[in-house]
Amino acid sequence: MYFFKNNFSQTFWYFSPMGCGASVDGDSDSQTSLEEWEKAQRRRRSILSDVSDADSENSVTFHKDIQEKALKASGFQQGASIAIVEDINYSAARESSTLTNASDDDRLFLDNDFPPSEVTLYHSTNRMRDPQIVWLRPHELIMRPELLVDGVSRHDIVQGVLADCWFLSSCSAVAQRPDLMGKVIPSNQPLSGEGYKGIVTFRFWRFGRWVTVYVDDLLPTKKRKLIFSRSSEPREFWVSLLEKAYAKLHGSYEALEGGQAMDALVDLTGGLAEMYVLESAPPHLYNFLLQASSNGAFITCSRKGDWKETRKADANGLVSGHAYTISAVATVKLSTGSEAYLVRIRNPWGNDTEWNGQWNDSDTNWHNIDFNTKEKIDYSKRGDGEFWMSYQDFCREFEEVTICSLTPVLTHHSTLKTNAVAETPQPATILKTVHGRWEEGKSCGGSRNNLVSFSNNPQYLLTVSPKMNRENESKCNIVVALMQLRRRCVRHPRRKMLQIAFVIFSALGAEDLRGSLLTGGSKFITRKPGQVQLISGRPPQAPSVWISRYS
C-alpha cells in the first residue's frame, strides 16, 4: 500500500501488524511444485541440442539454490513455489548463470528459469500445443540485429498474437519518455558481434523497488516470423525481449493475456496510476487529461468488451476489449473561430486499424486547422495505428482511462482551470509502503456486506495537520494505492486476482472511534476480478484524524 499527500506538513500513521494484501492461505494447490518446475526446465527444443546435459544440470542446480533462498525469504514453503520469484537477486544470478552456461565463446546463454519450451508459453494445461513453434535468436532471423535502433519510440511497438495490449499500450506511453525507458532497458547490450553472450537484462518496478530480470534472447517463431510482439524496425528487438522479460516476471507468456494498463504503467515507471470510468468521470476530466499530458504523465484507455471474443475492429475502426495509448491531448482553434477538444490515440497493433469517424486522418475537419497548428500537434496520415478523435467521441467510444504520473498531480479536479493551462505539479511525498498478507481466520474480513467480519481487516490511523503558512487551506489530497502481489504467477487454469478494496472513515475523536463515518475509498473490483492487480483513490480530506482500512 502506498500513501501520497500534499499541502500539509505533518502526517501521523498508526499501522496495524498486517499491511496490504499479498496472498491468502490455501493457494498451494494452484502453484507449481519445485520438482515439477525442475522437470519442465529440462525440456529442450532440438534446435538447442548443442547445450550439453552437464551444463543443463549445473544451471538447474544453481537456479534451484537461488529459488529456494528467495522462497524462504518470501515466506513460501518448499514444494509450493511460484514459477518465478521477484525477490531473486537477478544481477548475481546473471553473472553466475553466464559463467555456468556461457563460459565458452561459442556457447550462448540459456535461461533455465525460463526455458525455450511450452512451460514458458503456457501456464494452463488445456492449451493446444503448436509443434510449428521454433525458438530462434535475433541473429538467426536477421543480419546485425540490435536491441535498440535510434532509441525507443511509441511507433516501434507492433502487437502479435498474444492478447497483452494492456502491456504494450503502456510501453508505447512510456516510450514517449526515452529517459525513463532507459531505466527499464539498460544500454550497451549487443545482440551480435563483440560482447554478445545471448543474455539481455531489463528492470521493472515491483512493489516498492526496482528489480532486474535477465532472459536469454531466444524468441518463439513460426516460419521464421515472430509470433508475439515485435518492432516496426526489423533489426530492432527491444519490444520482443522486453515482453519476454515481463512474461518471465509473471511466469509465462500466457499469464500476460488480459490485464489492466495501470498495472503495467506502474511496473514500467514506479509511478502512481489512477483509473477513471468515463461514464462516471469528473466533469473536468478533459482539463485533467490535458494537464497530465502537458506534465509528461503516461495515459492509456480501453474499450468495453471481452478480449477473448474479438480480434476485429467494429464499423468505426475500433476494437472492443482492447487497450490503447493516449499519446496527446490538444485544444485547437478552428478557422470558424470555435475550438476543438481532441485526443490522439494509438492502437498497439501498429497498422491501419484506426478510428474512421470525425477527426480521423482523412476527415474534412482538418481543413479548418492551419498548417502551423497541424505541425505543432504532429498531425499525419501514416496509417500506423495512431489517430485523432474528438473528446466527445472518445468518451462515448471508450470505457476507461488510466493516468500514471511519477509525481501525481494532487490538485482536486474541481479546482482545475477551464482553460487548462498546465501548471507545475506539486511534489508528492511517499510516506509509507507496507507489505503483508490477509490470513484466514485472522485478518480476512471481506467486504462491508458482512460488518461482523469486516472489522477484522487491517486498519491504519492517519492524522493530517495543516502547515503554519497554510491555515486557510480547508482540504488536501491523500492518494492511496493498494496492490496484490504475484497472483499472475500462479500456474493454474482457474488463476485469478483477488477482489480488493479500501475504505476511509472519519474518526470523530482520537479516543472514541465508534462514531466514525465513511468518507471515501474504493469500490470492490468485481467486474474484472481476473485482471485487477492495483486500485487507487484520492479522497479529498480536511485536516483531521482518519482511519484507512483495506479489505
XYZ file of C-alpha atoms in Angstrom, residues 24-464:
441
model
C -4.440 -15.764 1.125
C -3.748 -19.067 2.808
C -4.898 -22.103 0.878
C -3.353 -21.321 -2.509
C -0.759 -24.098 -2.537
C -2.882 -26.345 -4.756
C -2.709 -23.777 -7.558
C 1.068 -23.402 -7.542
C 3.620 -25.476 -9.363
C 5.900 -27.504 -7.108
C 9.651 -27.033 -7.317
C 10.101 -30.602 -8.552
C 7.578 -30.114 -11.385
C 9.264 -26.876 -12.367
C 12.677 -28.549 -12.471
C 11.255 -31.256 -14.703
C 9.814 -28.656 -17.061
C 13.134 -26.812 -17.133
C 14.874 -29.856 -18.616
C 12.687 -29.871 -21.710
C 14.621 -28.677 -24.701
C 13.959 -27.987 -28.333
C 16.129 -29.863 -30.827
C 17.446 -26.544 -32.074
C 19.300 -26.155 -28.759
C 20.859 -29.620 -28.779
C 24.353 -28.121 -28.699
C 23.914 -27.414 -24.976
C 25.244 -30.420 -23.079
C 23.283 -32.252 -20.384
C 26.026 -31.484 -17.874
C 25.702 -27.749 -18.455
C 21.934 -28.031 -18.162
C 22.140 -29.918 -14.860
C 24.626 -27.440 -13.394
C 22.450 -24.480 -14.324
C 19.289 -26.108 -12.980
C 21.068 -26.795 -9.679
C 22.266 -23.204 -9.460
C 18.821 -21.757 -10.130
C 17.265 -24.196 -7.673
C 19.548 -22.803 -4.957
C 18.667 -19.158 -5.536
C 14.996 -20.013 -5.973
C 14.886 -21.868 -2.653
C 16.595 -18.919 -0.924
C 14.098 -16.497 -2.433
C 11.168 -18.710 -1.469
C 12.393 -18.920 2.104
C 12.869 -15.170 2.303
C 9.384 -14.502 0.941
C 7.636 -16.834 3.368
C 6.692 -19.632 0.951
C 7.288 -23.275 1.812
C 9.349 -25.608 -0.344
C 7.229 -27.536 -2.799
C 4.765 -24.641 -3.144
C 6.878 -22.484 -5.423
C 5.586 -19.927 -7.863
C 7.050 -20.105 -11.338
C 9.236 -17.041 -10.969
C 10.042 -15.202 -7.757
C 10.525 -11.438 -7.910
C 12.859 -11.435 -4.892
C 15.694 -13.264 -6.686
C 18.923 -11.260 -6.922
C 18.890 -11.141 -10.713
C 22.171 -9.290 -11.021
C 24.052 -12.026 -9.155
C 22.103 -14.691 -10.993
C 23.031 -13.190 -14.335
C 26.757 -13.233 -13.592
C 26.742 -16.776 -12.209
C 24.497 -18.066 -14.969
C 26.692 -16.509 -17.614
C 29.699 -18.327 -16.182
C 27.763 -21.572 -15.952
C 26.045 -21.522 -19.282
C 28.152 -19.305 -21.490
C 31.723 -19.765 -20.368
C 32.888 -20.612 -23.898
C 32.948 -18.092 -26.713
C 30.980 -20.489 -28.904
C 28.236 -21.061 -26.340
C 25.375 -18.648 -25.695
C 23.405 -18.167 -22.513
C 20.366 -20.390 -21.959
C 17.917 -19.306 -19.259
C 16.868 -22.432 -17.389
C 14.429 -20.423 -15.262
C 12.519 -19.514 -18.419
C 13.425 -22.214 -20.940
C 12.554 -22.243 -24.657
C 9.679 -24.690 -24.232
C 5.943 -24.965 -23.713
C 6.231 -24.247 -19.991
C 7.352 -20.720 -20.879
C 4.486 -20.210 -23.316
C 1.645 -21.601 -21.209
C 0.736 -21.948 -17.556
C -2.517 -23.835 -18.112
C -2.746 -27.460 -19.161
C -5.665 -27.111 -21.576
C -3.905 -25.044 -24.241
C -3.321 -26.562 -27.660
C 0.394 -27.058 -28.257
C 1.808 -25.886 -31.569
C 4.587 -28.120 -32.928
C 5.476 -25.489 -35.532
C 6.871 -23.078 -32.933
C 10.662 -22.834 -33.112
C 12.792 -20.725 -30.754
C 15.370 -18.594 -32.561
C 17.782 -15.841 -31.566
C 17.690 -12.437 -33.300
C 20.909 -13.089 -35.231
C 19.280 -16.248 -36.630
C 16.419 -14.135 -38.002
C 18.229 -11.131 -39.454
C 21.717 -9.770 -40.073
C 23.176 -7.386 -37.463
C 20.240 -7.246 -35.031
C 20.221 -4.613 -32.307
C 18.313 -4.175 -29.096
C 17.688 -0.504 -29.944
C 17.807 1.235 -33.314
C 17.768 5.028 -32.944
C 16.353 4.764 -29.433
C 12.770 3.980 -28.437
C 9.601 5.357 -29.985
C 5.892 4.798 -29.443
C 5.734 3.840 -33.115
C 8.118 0.907 -32.578
C 5.532 -1.360 -30.952
C 3.568 -3.880 -33.006
C 1.368 -6.395 -31.187
C 1.494 -10.103 -32.052
C -0.962 -12.924 -31.373
C -0.702 -12.537 -27.591
C -3.583 -10.544 -26.055
C -1.328 -8.272 -23.987
C -2.404 -4.923 -25.430
C -2.636 -3.618 -21.854
C 1.127 -4.074 -21.501
C 2.067 -2.893 -24.993
C -0.115 0.224 -24.822
C 1.702 1.067 -21.596
C 5.083 0.515 -23.269
C 4.010 2.866 -26.050
C 3.070 5.520 -23.490
C 6.364 5.247 -21.596
C 8.354 5.172 -24.857
C 7.487 8.850 -25.257
C 9.965 9.441 -22.427
C 13.236 7.839 -23.644
C 14.974 8.922 -20.441
C 12.593 6.805 -18.377
C 12.641 3.886 -20.806
C 16.408 3.932 -20.358
C 15.807 2.931 -16.759
C 13.877 -0.132 -17.947
C 16.208 -1.022 -20.833
C 19.897 -0.763 -19.838
C 22.171 0.351 -22.674
C 25.101 -1.455 -24.295
C 23.519 -4.888 -24.688
C 24.692 -6.325 -28.031
C 22.661 -8.963 -29.868
C 25.538 -9.946 -32.144
C 29.251 -9.385 -32.588
C 31.713 -8.425 -29.868
C 30.437 -8.864 -26.327
C 27.371 -10.840 -27.368
C 26.555 -13.669 -24.934
C 22.870 -14.286 -25.651
C 21.640 -12.597 -22.463
C 19.609 -9.395 -22.015
C 18.530 -7.622 -18.826
C 15.603 -5.336 -18.047
C 14.374 -3.532 -14.954
C 10.857 -3.330 -13.546
C 9.382 -1.568 -10.533
C 7.903 -4.238 -8.288
C 6.087 -3.253 -5.123
C 8.396 -0.522 -3.938
C 11.743 -1.272 -5.572
C 13.426 -1.801 -8.925
C 14.301 -5.409 -9.775
C 16.438 -6.671 -12.648
C 15.154 -9.501 -14.831
C 17.508 -11.395 -17.130
C 16.428 -13.507 -20.114
C 18.147 -15.251 -22.969
C 17.367 -13.851 -26.415
C 15.571 -16.935 -27.759
C 12.168 -15.936 -29.151
C 9.224 -18.093 -30.317
C 8.731 -18.063 -34.085
C 6.679 -19.746 -36.794
C 8.111 -19.966 -40.283
C 10.905 -17.677 -39.093
C 8.443 -14.930 -38.093
C 7.997 -13.690 -34.514
C 4.626 -14.769 -33.164
C 4.415 -12.280 -30.301
C 5.194 -8.561 -30.237
C 7.851 -7.066 -32.477
C 9.302 -3.738 -33.509
C 8.269 -1.918 -36.656
C 12.032 -1.743 -37.385
C 13.022 -5.304 -38.478
C 16.530 -5.097 -36.953
C 15.269 -3.911 -33.551
C 14.283 -6.343 -30.776
C 13.664 -4.346 -27.586
C 9.895 -4.802 -27.888
C 10.058 -8.596 -28.212
C 12.648 -9.080 -25.484
C 11.011 -6.652 -23.054
C 7.773 -8.581 -23.487
C 9.659 -11.811 -22.785
C 11.188 -10.386 -19.600
C 7.765 -9.210 -18.436
C 6.363 -12.663 -19.188
C 9.142 -14.195 -17.094
C 8.267 -11.855 -14.255
C 4.738 -13.302 -14.335
C 5.601 -16.938 -15.017
C 4.661 -17.388 -18.688
C 3.568 -15.595 -21.836
C 0.021 -16.811 -21.284
C -0.054 -15.042 -17.905
C 0.027 -11.733 -19.815
C -3.267 -12.371 -21.602
C -5.791 -9.833 -20.369
C -4.940 -7.186 -17.816
C -5.089 -3.568 -16.732
C -2.758 -0.942 -18.162
C -2.407 0.666 -14.733
C -0.509 -2.410 -13.531
C 1.977 -2.269 -16.406
C 2.408 1.500 -16.142
C 3.404 1.185 -12.502
C 5.780 -1.706 -13.275
C 7.473 0.351 -16.005
C 7.748 3.663 -14.153
C 7.343 3.266 -10.399
C 4.684 5.980 -10.596
C 1.135 6.153 -9.305
C -1.691 5.090 -11.628
C -5.320 6.131 -11.353
C -8.197 4.783 -13.447
C -11.388 6.649 -14.342
C -14.596 5.135 -15.717
C -15.687 7.583 -18.399
C -19.421 7.279 -17.839
C -18.934 8.480 -14.250
C -15.842 10.645 -14.790
C -15.443 14.011 -13.021
C -16.754 16.973 -15.056
C -13.309 18.448 -15.637
C -11.637 15.231 -16.778
C -10.649 16.711 -20.149
C -8.769 19.534 -18.430
C -7.190 16.997 -16.134
C -6.084 14.894 -19.133
C -4.703 17.989 -20.841
C -2.769 18.971 -17.746
C -1.494 15.438 -17.171
C -0.369 15.148 -20.797
C 1.431 18.501 -20.597
C 3.186 17.377 -17.422
C 4.502 14.192 -19.039
C 2.100 11.691 -17.482
C 1.518 8.335 -19.164
C -2.067 7.803 -20.312
C -3.893 4.783 -21.709
C -7.527 3.946 -22.405
C -9.604 0.849 -23.068
C -12.907 -0.155 -24.643
C -15.719 -2.333 -23.389
C -15.814 -5.953 -24.435
C -14.186 -9.310 -23.871
C -10.674 -9.545 -25.297
C -11.150 -13.316 -25.655
C -14.027 -12.916 -28.098
C -12.899 -10.248 -30.524
C -9.835 -9.547 -32.627
C -11.560 -7.419 -35.258
C -12.480 -3.765 -35.468
C -16.088 -2.589 -35.499
C -17.667 -0.328 -38.109
C -15.920 2.689 -36.561
C -12.486 1.086 -36.797
C -12.153 0.452 -33.050
C -11.548 -2.887 -31.336
C -13.705 -3.991 -28.400
C -11.984 -5.156 -25.216
C -8.780 -3.516 -26.422
C -6.273 -1.172 -24.751
C -4.897 1.913 -26.497
C -2.321 4.609 -25.730
C -3.278 8.269 -25.425
C -0.238 9.980 -26.922
C -1.506 13.578 -26.868
C -4.367 15.826 -25.782
C -4.866 19.156 -27.548
C -7.246 22.102 -27.733
C -7.028 23.640 -31.217
C -8.582 26.740 -32.758
C -10.572 26.300 -35.948
C -10.884 28.700 -38.856
C -14.538 29.091 -37.867
C -13.450 30.728 -34.605
C -14.504 27.854 -32.374
C -12.290 25.352 -30.560
C -11.957 21.589 -30.905
C -11.037 19.348 -27.985
C -9.012 16.455 -29.365
C -7.354 13.283 -28.136
C -4.640 11.414 -30.051
C -4.804 7.645 -29.605
C -2.564 4.785 -30.740
C -3.551 1.178 -31.408
C -0.692 -1.169 -30.346
C -1.383 -3.274 -33.429
C 0.630 -0.626 -35.268
C -1.297 -0.977 -38.538
C -4.076 0.891 -40.337
C -6.804 -0.316 -37.956
C -7.852 3.182 -36.922
C -10.859 5.273 -35.999
C -12.788 6.314 -39.118
C -15.203 8.815 -37.565
C -14.814 12.571 -37.193
C -11.216 13.803 -36.967
C -9.779 10.627 -38.487
C -6.649 11.076 -40.593
C -8.604 11.949 -43.761
C -11.540 13.806 -42.212
C -12.503 17.163 -43.723
C -12.415 18.792 -40.265
C -8.648 19.065 -40.685
C -9.219 21.660 -43.426
C -10.311 24.049 -40.654
C -6.886 23.939 -38.946
C -3.894 25.895 -40.233
C -0.613 24.247 -41.212
C 1.373 25.508 -38.206
C -1.128 24.043 -35.758
C -1.095 20.706 -37.571
C 2.685 20.669 -37.396
C 2.654 21.615 -33.715
C 0.371 18.723 -32.760
C 2.191 16.308 -35.123
C -0.775 15.572 -37.384
C -0.012 12.994 -40.083
C -1.582 10.343 -42.322
C 0.809 7.486 -41.640
C -1.736 4.673 -41.275
C 0.299 3.328 -38.356
C -2.492 2.847 -35.821
C -2.375 6.397 -34.444
C -5.332 8.718 -34.950
C -7.175 11.737 -33.545
C -10.761 11.912 -32.360
C -12.887 14.443 -30.515
C -13.089 14.227 -26.742
C -16.859 13.791 -27.026
C -16.466 10.762 -29.301
C -13.694 9.456 -27.068
C -15.966 9.452 -24.006
C -18.687 7.696 -25.977
C -16.494 5.019 -27.556
C -14.138 4.212 -24.679
C -14.862 2.890 -21.209
C -11.856 3.697 -19.035
C -8.835 5.974 -18.982
C -5.718 5.438 -16.860
C -3.260 8.169 -15.873
C 0.146 7.314 -14.413
C 2.375 10.063 -13.016
C 5.805 9.925 -11.461
C 4.706 12.921 -9.405
C 0.918 12.702 -9.022
C -0.964 15.920 -9.690
C -2.536 16.327 -6.277
C -4.860 19.153 -7.247
C -8.530 18.398 -6.732
C -10.387 18.014 -10.028
C -12.942 20.725 -9.335
C -10.174 23.325 -8.966
C -8.663 22.760 -12.404
C -8.874 25.843 -14.569
C -11.240 25.700 -17.504
C -8.574 26.986 -19.893
C -6.412 24.047 -18.829
C -3.160 25.987 -18.557
C -0.541 23.452 -17.494
C 0.908 24.112 -14.073
C 3.897 22.504 -12.426
C 2.527 19.741 -10.184
C 3.272 19.958 -6.509
C 5.728 17.273 -5.465
C 4.174 14.309 -3.717
C 5.807 12.548 -0.817
C 5.713 8.788 -0.495
C 5.168 8.468 3.208
C 4.907 4.739 3.628
C 4.876 1.421 1.820
C 3.523 -1.532 3.771
C 3.764 -5.210 2.814
C 1.806 -8.054 4.360
C -0.965 -10.548 3.753
C -4.515 -11.416 4.648
C -4.532 -14.512 6.833
C -7.521 -16.796 7.059
C -9.123 -16.647 10.481
C -7.159 -13.535 11.469
C -7.295 -10.637 9.034
C -9.531 -11.785 6.141
C -12.535 -9.613 6.958
C -14.064 -9.373 3.495
C -16.314 -6.559 2.286
C -18.735 -4.341 4.187
C -21.509 -6.749 3.246
C -20.550 -8.613 6.416
C -19.930 -5.999 9.093
C -19.230 -8.627 11.746
C -16.086 -9.839 9.999
C -15.282 -6.560 8.231
C -13.666 -5.134 11.348
C -11.024 -7.877 11.186
C -9.411 -6.246 8.153
C -6.115 -4.372 8.737
C -6.575 -0.735 9.766
C -4.389 2.377 9.853
C -4.791 5.577 11.854
C -3.957 8.776 9.959
C -3.663 12.295 11.349
C -3.247 15.266 8.981
